[in-house]
């Protein structure tokens, strides 16, 4: 019989494999993003794994022929579509009777294509064996599918022993403890794990097939019940009760998921602290779009640096204070919105802020916070000051718990609503203002617009969801998971809000102004790449070089099939001051200078450049967006 093995390759020159019939192919992703086959690279096992797996199988069934499909992990992970392609290749283009898979996707929401190709294998009578995750309570696929035998690590006296389990974390326990296995270069090493257990189980049932013990999947099920050693235990707890099917079916509804990603709606009046911050200034500037009534602005008692916030508050006639709050002022609000007050190097202001938090906890106020340090302090204060605290502390973040909830609630579906992302060449260019303005323009014309904000304050300004990657990034999930996460968030918005357009925006500049050599991930670029927008709007500074603007958009279009609709010119120009430290400052250019630069960019850039604050530009902006998506 022929056995398919999906692993890291095989060294077929190893003396343990000298007499074996071994063929195969390597599948990898091309530079263009497709999947290509390499019939030679399969015989290189650089990761020292597949050779041992093949040797274990052949210990049990030496007369079997082996067909290896080599997959190379990317950053330690095998992409789901590549694993799906490997299984499909074995099912559709070979005559294998058993498929052995040492790898899997740790998720609560496996792709439909992966599930379907495993069901296709079962329908053809092919037995698929896959390693369970080494942490017993983590779901892993394809091992978690009902059409697949998921194999865990057991303590078996003999390599031919196994245990069939029903209603457990895994379907099978087999020998996965410390053992000597082959590795490339005629070498051996000691290893353990569920992948070794899977190989032993594959070898066991292959030998049984050759001996006439079974010929169909139904007969195999009976043979397994008859020969199962039910005394085998798992020190890794792969023998624990667990209903995999029920675990997948207990999915939260879109309403339940949406509710966990947003603050509750049973609040009416908010106070903000400290109002001097950039994020709070956005709330003041766009107070007409707030989801709640802004009833009090609280500032630092000792001013560190003056700004326009107080002028804006007085212009709008909003109540404010720079002192300890009176009882009347506490009664003005039910929710305190707290910013980054711990950033300021003033003990007096920090103590003022901590006392404000204590008093609000004492009075059972709600909180919306976007600083992890503040959130942690609130948890401590709550336990000390008011153990019976019963209101809500909403932290604008996206963590693993929310990710797991998202993944468990969603199946991949085709995205039908177009999306637009605002990017920029630098910071302080009005990217957030541009997003809000585009949303306003579209809504004034009767369009429904959903907003996924990367600014924490977006949740108060009409954004449906937040993914805060800016100052003090509060997205606590692996950047490699952003693509799937953002795609599923768009699906949630499509179903829940039924928008005509989804708008989002990046943070800061996509490219550094000067080359850098550091270990930081290019998160701004990663966000746009992961979100994968259908169109871009690019904000620029008054004296950005044309080549730098072009490079900024080119780097995105190298990853994303998209194009720029228009540019937005900010009046703020950055300037560098070099000394012991390089400092960047911003100056606002005058109206005449601004018009000159606006004309310059309209002449030299391939797409229009607009003033987002000029309401006379609104019809032009609307037309550019409509023209791009008129066929959608």
Coordinates of C-alpha atoms in Angstrom, one line a residue:
X1 CA 0.0 0.0 0.0
X2 CA 1.0 3.6 -0.4
X3 CA 1.1 6.1 2.5
X4 CA 1.1 9.8 2.1
X5 CA 3.2 11.8 4.6
X6 CA 2.9 15.6 5.0
X7 CA 6.0 16.8 6.7
X8 CA 9.3 18.7 6.4
X9 CA 10.8 16.5 3.7
X10 CA 12.8 13.2 3.9
X11 CA 16.4 12.1 3.6
X12 CA 15.8 9.0 1.6
X13 CA 19.6 8.1 1.6
X14 CA 19.4 7.3 5.4
X15 CA 20.3 3.8 6.1
X16 CA 17.0 3.1 7.8
X17 CA 15.3 4.0 4.5
X18 CA 17.7 2.4 2.1
X19 CA 15.4 -0.3 0.8
X20 CA 12.2 1.8 1.0
X21 CA 10.2 3.1 -2.0
X22 CA 10.0 6.8 -1.4
X23 CA 8.8 9.5 -3.8
X24 CA 7.1 12.9 -3.3
X25 CA 7.0 16.6 -4.0
X26 CA 7.7 19.8 -2.1
X27 CA 5.0 22.5 -2.2
X28 CA 5.9 26.1 -1.5
X29 CA 4.6 29.6 -2.0
X30 CA 6.0 31.5 -5.0
X31 CA 7.1 35.1 -5.0
X32 CA 3.8 35.9 -6.8
X33 CA 1.8 34.3 -4.0
X34 CA 0.8 31.1 -5.7
X35 CA 1.6 27.5 -4.7
X36 CA 4.3 25.7 -6.8
X37 CA 5.6 22.2 -6.8
X38 CA 9.3 21.2 -6.6
X39 CA 9.9 17.5 -7.1
X40 CA 13.6 17.6 -5.9
X41 CA 13.5 19.7 -2.7
X42 CA 11.3 17.1 -1.0
X43 CA 14.5 15.0 -0.4
X44 CA 16.0 17.8 1.8
X45 CA 14.8 17.6 5.4
X46 CA 16.5 20.8 6.8
X47 CA 14.2 20.8 9.9
X48 CA 15.2 17.2 10.8
X49 CA 11.6 16.0 11.3
X50 CA 10.1 14.2 8.3
X51 CA 12.9 11.6 8.0
X52 CA 12.1 10.3 11.5
X53 CA 8.4 10.2 10.8
X54 CA 8.9 8.1 7.7
X55 CA 11.3 5.8 9.5
X56 CA 8.8 5.1 12.3
X57 CA 6.0 4.3 9.8
X58 CA 8.3 1.9 8.0
X59 CA 9.3 0.1 11.2
X60 CA 5.7 -1.1 11.3
X61 CA 5.0 -1.5 7.6
X62 CA 8.3 -2.0 5.7
X63 CA 6.7 -3.1 2.5
X64 CA 4.7 0.1 2.1
X65 CA 5.7 2.8 -0.3
X66 CA 5.8 6.3 0.9
X67 CA 4.8 9.6 -0.9
X68 CA 6.1 12.6 1.0
X69 CA 4.7 16.1 0.5
X70 CA 7.1 18.6 2.0
X71 CA 5.9 21.8 3.5
X72 CA 8.2 24.4 5.0
X73 CA 6.9 26.4 8.0
X74 CA 6.9 30.1 7.7
X75 CA 8.1 31.6 10.9
X76 CA 7.4 28.3 12.7
X77 CA 3.9 28.0 11.2
X78 CA 2.5 26.2 8.1
X79 CA -0.1 28.4 6.4
X80 CA -3.5 26.8 6.3
X81 CA -3.9 27.1 2.5
X82 CA -0.6 25.3 2.0
X83 CA -1.6 22.4 4.3
X84 CA -4.9 22.3 2.5
X85 CA -3.1 22.1 -0.9
X86 CA -0.9 19.3 0.4
X87 CA -3.9 17.1 1.4
X88 CA -5.7 17.9 -1.8
X89 CA -2.6 16.8 -3.8
X90 CA -2.5 13.5 -2.1
X91 CA -6.3 12.9 -2.3
X92 CA -6.7 13.9 -6.0
X93 CA -3.4 13.0 -7.6
X94 CA -2.1 9.9 -5.8
X95 CA -3.4 6.5 -4.8
X96 CA -2.5 6.7 -1.1
X97 CA -4.7 4.8 1.3
X98 CA -3.5 6.5 4.5
X99 CA -2.3 10.1 5.0
X100 CA -0.1 11.0 8.0
X101 CA 0.1 14.6 9.0
X102 CA 2.5 15.8 11.7
X103 CA 1.4 19.4 11.6
X104 CA -1.8 21.3 12.2
X105 CA -3.5 24.7 12.6
X106 CA -4.2 25.8 16.2
X107 CA -7.5 27.6 15.9
X108 CA -11.1 27.4 16.9
X109 CA -12.2 28.4 13.4
X110 CA -10.5 26.2 10.7
X111 CA -11.1 27.1 7.1
X112 CA -13.9 25.6 5.2
X113 CA -11.5 24.4 2.4
X114 CA -9.4 22.4 4.9
X115 CA -12.5 20.7 6.3
X116 CA -13.9 19.9 2.9
X117 CA -10.7 18.3 1.6
X118 CA -10.5 16.0 4.7
X119 CA -14.2 15.0 4.1
X120 CA -13.3 14.4 0.4
X121 CA -10.5 12.0 1.6
X122 CA -12.9 10.2 3.9
X123 CA -15.5 9.8 1.1
X124 CA -12.8 8.1 -1.1
X125 CA -12.0 5.7 1.7
X126 CA -8.7 7.4 2.6
X127 CA -7.7 7.4 6.3
X128 CA -6.3 10.7 7.5
X129 CA -4.3 10.6 10.7
X130 CA -3.2 14.0 12.2
X131 CA -1.2 15.0 15.3
X132 CA -3.2 16.7 18.0
X133 CA -1.7 19.9 19.6
X134 CA 0.8 19.2 22.3
X135 CA -1.3 21.2 24.8
X136 CA -4.2 19.0 25.3
X137 CA -7.0 21.6 25.6
X138 CA -6.0 23.6 22.5
X139 CA -8.0 22.8 19.4
X140 CA -5.9 21.9 16.4
X141 CA -6.9 21.0 12.8
X142 CA -7.2 18.8 10.8
X143 CA -6.9 16.6 14.0
X144 CA -10.1 18.1 15.4
X145 CA -12.3 17.2 12.4
X146 CA -14.7 14.2 12.7
X147 CA -13.4 12.8 9.4
X148 CA -9.8 12.6 10.8
X149 CA -8.2 10.5 13.5
X150 CA -6.6 12.9 15.9
X151 CA -3.6 11.3 17.7
X152 CA -2.3 12.2 21.1
X153 CA 0.7 11.1 23.1
X154 CA 0.2 8.0 25.3
X155 CA 2.4 5.8 27.5
X156 CA 2.5 2.6 25.5
X157 CA 4.6 -0.5 26.5
X158 CA 5.1 -1.5 22.9
X159 CA 5.3 0.5 19.7
X160 CA 2.4 -1.6 18.3
X161 CA 0.0 -0.6 21.1
X162 CA -2.6 2.1 20.8
X163 CA -5.8 3.1 22.5
X164 CA -9.1 4.1 20.7
X165 CA -10.9 6.9 22.6
X166 CA -14.4 8.2 22.1
X167 CA -15.5 11.5 23.5
X168 CA -12.0 12.5 24.4
X169 CA -9.5 15.2 23.5
X170 CA -8.0 12.9 20.9
X171 CA -9.4 9.8 19.0
X172 CA -6.2 7.8 19.5
X173 CA -3.3 7.4 21.9
X174 CA -0.1 5.9 20.7
X175 CA 3.6 5.8 21.6
X176 CA 4.7 9.4 21.8
X177 CA 7.2 9.3 24.7
X178 CA 11.0 9.8 24.5
X179 CA 12.4 7.6 21.7
X180 CA 15.3 7.4 19.2
X181 CA 14.4 8.4 15.7
X182 CA 16.3 8.8 12.4
X183 CA 17.4 12.2 11.2
X184 CA 19.2 13.3 8.0
X185 CA 22.8 12.4 7.4
X186 CA 22.5 8.9 8.7
X187 CA 22.1 10.3 12.2
X188 CA 19.7 9.6 15.1
X189 CA 18.3 11.8 17.8
X190 CA 15.9 11.5 20.7
X191 CA 12.5 13.1 20.5
X192 CA 8.9 12.8 21.7
X193 CA 5.5 14.3 20.9
X194 CA 2.2 13.8 19.2
X195 CA 3.8 13.7 15.7
X196 CA 5.7 10.6 16.7
X197 CA 2.5 9.0 18.1
X198 CA 0.8 9.8 14.8
X199 CA 3.5 8.0 12.8
X200 CA 3.3 4.9 15.1
X201 CA -0.5 4.8 14.6
X202 CA -0.2 5.2 10.9
X203 CA 2.3 2.3 10.8
X204 CA 0.1 0.1 13.0
X205 CA -3.0 0.4 10.8
X206 CA -0.8 0.1 7.6
X207 CA 0.5 -3.2 8.9
X208 CA -3.0 -4.3 9.7
X209 CA -4.2 -3.4 6.2
X210 CA -1.4 -5.5 4.6
X211 CA -2.2 -8.4 7.0
X212 CA -5.9 -8.2 5.9
X213 CA -7.2 -6.8 9.1
X214 CA -9.3 -4.2 7.3
X215 CA -9.9 -2.8 3.8
X216 CA -12.5 0.0 4.3
X217 CA -12.9 2.8 6.8
X218 CA -15.8 1.0 8.4
X219 CA -13.8 -2.2 8.8
X220 CA -11.0 -0.1 10.3
X221 CA -13.3 1.3 13.0
X222 CA -14.2 -2.2 14.0
X223 CA -10.6 -3.4 14.0
X224 CA -9.6 -0.5 16.2
X225 CA -12.3 -1.3 18.8
X226 CA -11.2 -4.9 18.9
X227 CA -7.4 -4.2 19.3
X228 CA -7.5 -1.1 21.5
X229 CA -5.5 -1.3 24.7
X230 CA -7.7 0.7 27.1
X231 CA -5.1 0.7 29.8
X232 CA -2.9 3.2 28.0
X233 CA -2.8 6.6 29.8
X234 CA -1.6 10.0 28.6
X235 CA 0.7 12.0 30.8
X236 CA 0.0 14.9 28.6
X237 CA -3.7 14.6 29.3
X238 CA -4.7 13.8 25.8
X239 CA -7.1 11.3 27.4
X240 CA -9.3 13.9 29.0
X241 CA -13.1 14.0 28.2
X242 CA -13.8 16.6 25.5
X243 CA -16.6 17.0 23.0
X244 CA -14.8 18.4 20.0
X245 CA -18.0 18.7 18.0
X246 CA -19.8 20.6 20.7
X247 CA -16.8 22.9 21.2
X248 CA -17.0 24.0 17.6
X249 CA -20.8 24.4 17.6
X250 CA -20.9 26.6 20.8
X251 CA -20.4 29.7 18.8
X252 CA -21.3 33.2 20.1
X253 CA -23.7 35.1 17.9
X254 CA -22.7 38.2 16.0
X255 CA -24.6 40.3 18.6
X256 CA -22.8 38.6 21.5
X257 CA -19.4 39.1 19.8
X258 CA -20.1 42.7 18.9
X259 CA -21.2 43.5 22.5
X260 CA -17.8 42.3 23.9
X261 CA -15.9 44.5 21.5
X262 CA -17.7 47.7 22.5
X263 CA -18.6 49.5 25.7
X264 CA -22.1 48.9 26.9
X265 CA -24.8 51.3 25.8
X266 CA -26.3 52.0 29.2
X267 CA -24.3 55.1 29.8
X268 CA -25.4 58.6 28.8
X269 CA -22.9 61.3 30.1
X270 CA -19.1 61.2 29.9
X271 CA -16.3 63.2 31.4
X272 CA -12.8 63.2 29.8
X273 CA -9.4 63.3 31.5
X274 CA -6.9 64.8 30.7
X275 CA -8.5 67.1 28.1
X276 CA -5.0 68.3 27.0
X277 CA -4.2 65.1 25.1
X278 CA -4.3 64.7 21.4
X279 CA -6.9 61.9 21.6
X280 CA -9.1 64.0 23.9
X281 CA -8.8 66.9 21.5
X282 CA -10.4 64.7 18.8
X283 CA -13.4 64.2 21.1
X284 CA -13.6 68.0 21.6
X285 CA -13.3 68.8 17.9
X286 CA -15.9 66.2 16.8
X287 CA -18.1 66.5 19.9
X288 CA -21.2 66.6 17.6
X289 CA -20.4 63.0 16.6
X290 CA -20.0 61.6 20.1
X291 CA -22.1 58.6 21.0
X292 CA -22.7 60.1 24.5
X293 CA -23.1 63.6 25.9
X294 CA -19.8 65.2 26.9
X295 CA -20.7 66.8 30.2
X296 CA -17.4 67.6 31.8
X297 CA -13.7 68.1 30.7
X298 CA -11.1 67.6 33.3
X299 CA -7.6 68.9 32.9
X300 CA -4.2 68.8 34.7
X301 CA -4.1 71.0 37.8
X302 CA -0.5 72.0 36.8
X303 CA -0.2 72.8 33.1
X304 CA 2.9 71.3 31.6
X305 CA 2.4 72.6 28.1
X306 CA -0.4 74.8 26.9
X307 CA -2.3 73.9 23.8
X308 CA -5.5 74.7 22.0
X309 CA -7.7 72.3 24.0
X310 CA -8.9 74.9 26.5
X311 CA -9.7 77.4 23.8
X312 CA -11.7 74.8 22.1
X313 CA -13.6 73.9 25.3
X314 CA -14.4 77.5 26.0
X315 CA -15.4 78.1 22.3
X316 CA -17.9 75.2 22.6
X317 CA -19.1 76.3 26.0
X318 CA -18.3 72.9 27.7
X319 CA -18.0 72.7 31.4
X320 CA -14.4 72.1 32.6
X321 CA -12.3 72.0 35.7
X322 CA -8.6 72.0 36.7
X323 CA -9.3 71.4 40.3
X324 CA -10.6 68.7 42.6
X325 CA -14.1 67.8 41.6
X326 CA -17.1 68.9 43.6
X327 CA -20.0 66.6 44.3
X328 CA -22.0 68.6 41.7
X329 CA -19.3 67.9 39.1
X330 CA -19.2 64.2 40.0
X331 CA -23.0 64.1 39.4
X332 CA -22.6 65.4 35.9
X333 CA -21.3 62.2 34.4
X334 CA -21.7 58.4 34.7
X335 CA -18.6 57.5 32.7
X336 CA -15.0 58.7 33.0
X337 CA -12.9 58.5 29.8
X338 CA -9.2 58.2 30.9
X339 CA -6.2 58.8 28.6
X340 CA -2.5 58.6 29.1
X341 CA -2.1 60.8 32.2
X342 CA 0.7 58.6 33.5
X343 CA 2.9 59.6 30.6
X344 CA 3.4 63.1 32.0
X345 CA 6.4 63.5 34.2
X346 CA 4.7 65.3 37.0
X347 CA 4.0 63.6 40.4
X348 CA 1.5 66.2 41.2
X349 CA -0.6 65.6 38.1
X350 CA -0.2 61.8 38.5
X351 CA -1.4 61.9 42.1
X352 CA -4.3 64.1 41.0
X353 CA -5.3 61.5 38.4
X354 CA -5.0 58.6 40.8
X355 CA -7.2 60.3 43.3
X356 CA -9.7 61.0 40.6
X357 CA -9.8 57.3 39.7
X358 CA -10.3 56.3 43.4
X359 CA -13.2 58.7 43.8
X360 CA -14.9 57.5 40.6
X361 CA -14.5 53.9 41.7
X362 CA -15.9 54.8 45.1
X363 CA -19.0 56.3 43.3
X364 CA -19.3 53.2 41.0
X365 CA -18.7 55.2 37.8
X366 CA -18.1 53.5 34.5
X367 CA -14.7 53.8 32.8
X368 CA -13.4 53.8 29.2
X369 CA -9.6 53.6 29.2
X370 CA -7.0 53.2 26.5
X371 CA -3.8 52.7 28.6
X372 CA -3.0 49.2 29.9
X373 CA -1.2 50.7 32.9
X374 CA -4.3 52.7 33.8
X375 CA -6.5 49.7 33.3
X376 CA -4.3 47.6 35.7
X377 CA -4.3 50.4 38.3
X378 CA -8.1 50.5 38.2
X379 CA -8.3 46.8 38.9
X380 CA -6.2 47.3 42.0
X381 CA -8.1 50.4 43.1
X382 CA -11.4 48.6 42.6
X383 CA -10.4 45.8 45.0
X384 CA -9.1 48.2 47.6
X385 CA -11.6 51.0 47.5
X386 CA -14.9 49.3 46.4
X387 CA -14.9 45.5 46.5
X388 CA -18.6 45.6 45.5
X389 CA -17.9 47.7 42.4
X390 CA -20.5 46.7 39.8
X391 CA -20.0 49.1 36.8
X392 CA -17.9 48.6 33.7
X393 CA -14.3 49.2 33.1
X394 CA -14.0 49.0 29.3
X395 CA -10.4 48.8 27.9
X396 CA -10.0 49.7 24.2
X397 CA -7.8 46.7 23.3
X398 CA -7.8 43.6 21.2
X399 CA -6.3 40.6 23.0
X400 CA -6.1 36.8 22.7
X401 CA -9.4 36.3 24.5
X402 CA -11.2 38.5 22.0
X403 CA -9.4 36.9 19.2
X404 CA -10.4 33.4 20.3
X405 CA -14.0 34.6 20.6
X406 CA -13.8 36.1 17.1
X407 CA -12.3 32.9 15.6
X408 CA -14.8 30.7 17.3
X409 CA -17.8 32.7 16.1
X410 CA -16.9 33.1 12.4
X411 CA -16.5 30.9 9.3
X412 CA -14.7 32.4 6.3
X413 CA -17.2 34.0 3.9
X414 CA -16.6 36.1 0.8
X415 CA -16.2 39.8 1.6
X416 CA -18.7 41.8 -0.5
X417 CA -18.5 45.3 0.9
X418 CA -15.7 47.5 -0.5
X419 CA -13.1 49.0 1.9
X420 CA -11.0 52.1 2.1
X421 CA -7.9 52.8 4.2
X422 CA -6.3 56.2 5.0
X423 CA -2.5 56.0 5.0
X424 CA 0.1 58.7 5.4
X425 CA 3.7 59.7 4.9
X426 CA 4.1 60.9 8.4
X427 CA 2.4 61.6 11.7
X428 CA 0.2 64.7 12.5
X429 CA -1.4 64.7 9.0
X430 CA -5.1 64.3 10.0
X431 CA -5.5 60.7 9.1
X432 CA -8.2 60.2 11.8
X433 CA -9.9 63.5 10.8
X434 CA -9.9 62.3 7.2
X435 CA -11.6 59.0 8.1
X436 CA -14.3 60.8 10.1
X437 CA -14.8 63.3 7.3
X438 CA -15.1 60.6 4.6
X439 CA -17.6 58.9 6.8
X440 CA -19.6 62.1 7.2
X441 CA -19.6 62.9 3.5
X442 CA -20.9 59.4 2.6
X443 CA -23.5 59.4 5.3
X444 CA -24.8 62.8 4.3
X445 CA -25.6 61.2 0.9
X446 CA -27.5 58.3 2.4
X447 CA -24.7 55.7 2.5
X448 CA -24.1 53.4 5.4
X449 CA -20.4 53.5 6.5
X450 CA -18.7 51.3 9.0
X451 CA -15.6 52.5 10.7
X452 CA -12.8 50.3 12.1
X453 CA -10.7 52.7 14.1
X454 CA -7.0 52.3 15.0
X455 CA -7.4 55.2 17.4
X456 CA -8.9 54.3 20.8
X457 CA -11.1 57.4 20.9
X458 CA -12.8 56.2 17.7
X459 CA -15.1 54.0 19.8
X460 CA -16.7 57.2 21.1
X461 CA -16.9 58.9 17.7
X462 CA -19.1 56.5 15.9
X463 CA -16.5 53.8 15.1
X464 CA -18.0 50.4 15.2
X465 CA -14.8 48.6 16.4
X466 CA -11.3 49.6 17.4
X467 CA -7.9 47.9 16.7
X468 CA -5.6 50.4 18.6
X469 CA -2.1 50.1 17.1
X470 CA -1.0 53.7 17.7
X471 CA 0.5 55.1 20.9
X472 CA 1.0 52.4 23.5
X473 CA -0.3 49.7 21.1
X474 CA -3.0 47.7 22.9
X475 CA -3.4 45.0 20.2
X476 CA -2.0 41.9 22.1
X477 CA -2.2 39.3 19.3
X478 CA 0.6 38.1 17.1
X479 CA 1.1 40.4 14.0
X480 CA 1.0 37.2 11.9
X481 CA -2.6 36.7 13.0
X482 CA -3.7 40.3 11.9
X483 CA -4.7 39.3 8.4
X484 CA -7.2 36.6 9.6
X485 CA -8.3 38.8 12.5
X486 CA -9.0 41.9 10.4
X487 CA -10.7 39.8 7.7
X488 CA -13.1 38.3 10.3
X489 CA -13.8 41.7 11.8
X490 CA -14.8 42.9 8.4
X491 CA -17.2 40.0 8.1
X492 CA -18.7 40.9 11.5
X493 CA -19.2 44.5 10.3
X494 CA -20.8 43.2 7.0
X495 CA -23.3 41.1 8.7
X496 CA -24.0 43.2 11.8
X497 CA -24.0 46.7 10.2
X498 CA -24.7 46.0 6.5
X499 CA -22.6 48.9 5.4
X500 CA -22.0 50.2 1.8
X501 CA -18.4 51.0 2.7
X502 CA -15.9 50.1 5.5
X503 CA -13.3 52.8 6.4
X504 CA -10.2 52.4 8.4
X505 CA -6.8 54.1 8.7
X506 CA -3.2 53.4 9.6
X507 CA -1.0 55.2 12.1
X508 CA 2.0 57.5 11.5
X509 CA 4.0 57.1 8.3
X510 CA 4.2 53.9 6.4
X511 CA 7.9 54.3 5.7
X512 CA 10.6 55.9 7.9
X513 CA 11.8 59.3 6.7
X514 CA 15.4 57.9 7.0
X515 CA 16.7 54.3 6.9
X516 CA 16.6 52.6 10.3
X517 CA 18.2 49.5 11.7
X518 CA 16.2 48.2 14.5
X519 CA 14.2 45.1 15.6
X520 CA 10.8 46.6 15.4
X521 CA 8.1 45.2 13.1
X522 CA 6.7 47.6 10.5
X523 CA 3.3 47.6 12.2
X524 CA 1.8 50.4 10.1
X525 CA 2.6 48.5 6.9
X526 CA 1.5 45.2 8.5
X527 CA -1.8 46.7 9.3
X528 CA -2.6 47.9 5.8
X529 CA -1.3 44.7 4.3
X530 CA -3.5 42.6 6.7
X531 CA -6.6 44.8 6.2
X532 CA -6.2 44.6 2.4
X533 CA -8.2 47.6 1.4
X534 CA -9.8 48.1 -2.0
X535 CA -8.7 51.7 -2.2
X536 CA -6.3 54.1 -0.5
X537 CA -6.4 57.8 0.6
X538 CA -2.9 59.1 1.3
X539 CA -2.3 62.1 3.6
X540 CA 0.9 64.1 2.8
X541 CA 2.8 67.0 4.4
X542 CA 3.4 70.4 2.6
X543 CA 7.0 69.6 1.6
X544 CA 7.1 65.9 1.1
X545 CA 9.3 64.9 -1.8
X546 CA 7.4 63.4 -4.8
X547 CA 9.6 60.4 -4.8
X548 CA 8.9 59.7 -1.1
X549 CA 5.2 59.9 -1.7
X550 CA 5.5 57.5 -4.6
X551 CA 7.6 55.1 -2.5
X552 CA 5.0 55.1 0.3
X553 CA 2.2 54.1 -2.0
X554 CA 4.4 51.7 -4.1
X555 CA 5.3 49.7 -1.0
X556 CA 1.6 49.1 -0.2
X557 CA 0.6 48.3 -3.8
X558 CA 3.5 45.7 -3.8
X559 CA 1.5 43.8 -1.2
X560 CA -2.1 44.8 -1.8
X561 CA -4.1 45.0 -5.1
X562 CA -5.3 48.5 -4.5
X563 CA -4.8 52.1 -5.7
X564 CA -4.9 55.6 -4.4
X565 CA -8.1 57.6 -4.9
X566 CA -6.8 61.0 -3.8
X567 CA -4.2 62.7 -1.5
X568 CA -5.0 64.9 1.5
X569 CA -2.7 67.8 2.2
X570 CA -2.1 68.7 5.9
X571 CA -1.1 72.3 6.8
X572 CA 1.4 71.0 9.3
X573 CA 5.1 70.7 8.2
X574 CA 7.6 68.7 10.2
X575 CA 11.1 70.1 10.9
X576 CA 14.1 68.3 12.3
X577 CA 16.3 69.8 15.0
X578 CA 19.7 68.1 15.4
X579 CA 21.8 68.2 18.6
X580 CA 22.5 65.7 21.3
X581 CA 19.1 64.3 20.3
X582 CA 17.2 64.6 17.0
X583 CA 13.9 66.3 17.7
X584 CA 10.9 66.7 15.3
X585 CA 8.7 69.7 15.6
X586 CA 5.7 70.8 13.5
X587 CA 4.7 74.3 12.2
X588 CA 1.5 75.2 10.6
X589 CA 2.0 77.0 7.2
X590 CA -0.1 80.0 6.2
X591 CA -3.1 79.9 3.9
X592 CA -1.3 81.4 0.9
X593 CA 1.6 78.9 1.3
X594 CA -0.9 76.1 1.7
X595 CA -2.7 77.0 -1.5
X596 CA 0.7 77.0 -3.4
X597 CA 1.6 73.6 -2.1
X598 CA -1.9 72.3 -2.9
X599 CA -1.6 73.5 -6.5
X600 CA 1.9 72.0 -6.7
X601 CA 0.7 68.5 -5.7
X602 CA -2.4 68.7 -7.9
X603 CA 0.0 69.4 -10.8
X604 CA 2.6 66.8 -10.1
X605 CA 0.8 63.8 -8.5
X606 CA -1.1 61.4 -10.6
X607 CA -4.2 61.6 -8.5
X608 CA -6.1 64.7 -7.1
X609 CA -4.9 66.4 -3.9
X610 CA -7.6 67.9 -1.6
X611 CA -8.1 70.0 1.5
X612 CA -10.1 67.7 3.7
X613 CA -11.3 70.6 5.9
X614 CA -12.7 72.5 2.9
X615 CA -16.4 71.7 2.6
X616 CA -16.4 72.8 -1.0
X617 CA -14.2 69.8 -1.7
X618 CA -16.9 67.4 -0.4
X619 CA -18.6 66.8 -3.8
X620 CA -15.3 66.1 -5.4
X621 CA -14.4 63.6 -2.7
X622 CA -17.8 61.9 -3.0
X623 CA -17.4 61.6 -6.7
X624 CA -13.9 60.0 -6.5
X625 CA -15.2 57.4 -4.1
X626 CA -18.3 56.7 -6.1
X627 CA -16.3 56.3 -9.3
X628 CA -14.0 53.8 -7.7
X629 CA -16.8 51.6 -6.3
X630 CA -19.6 52.2 -8.8
X631 CA -19.2 48.7 -10.2
X632 CA -19.3 47.0 -6.7

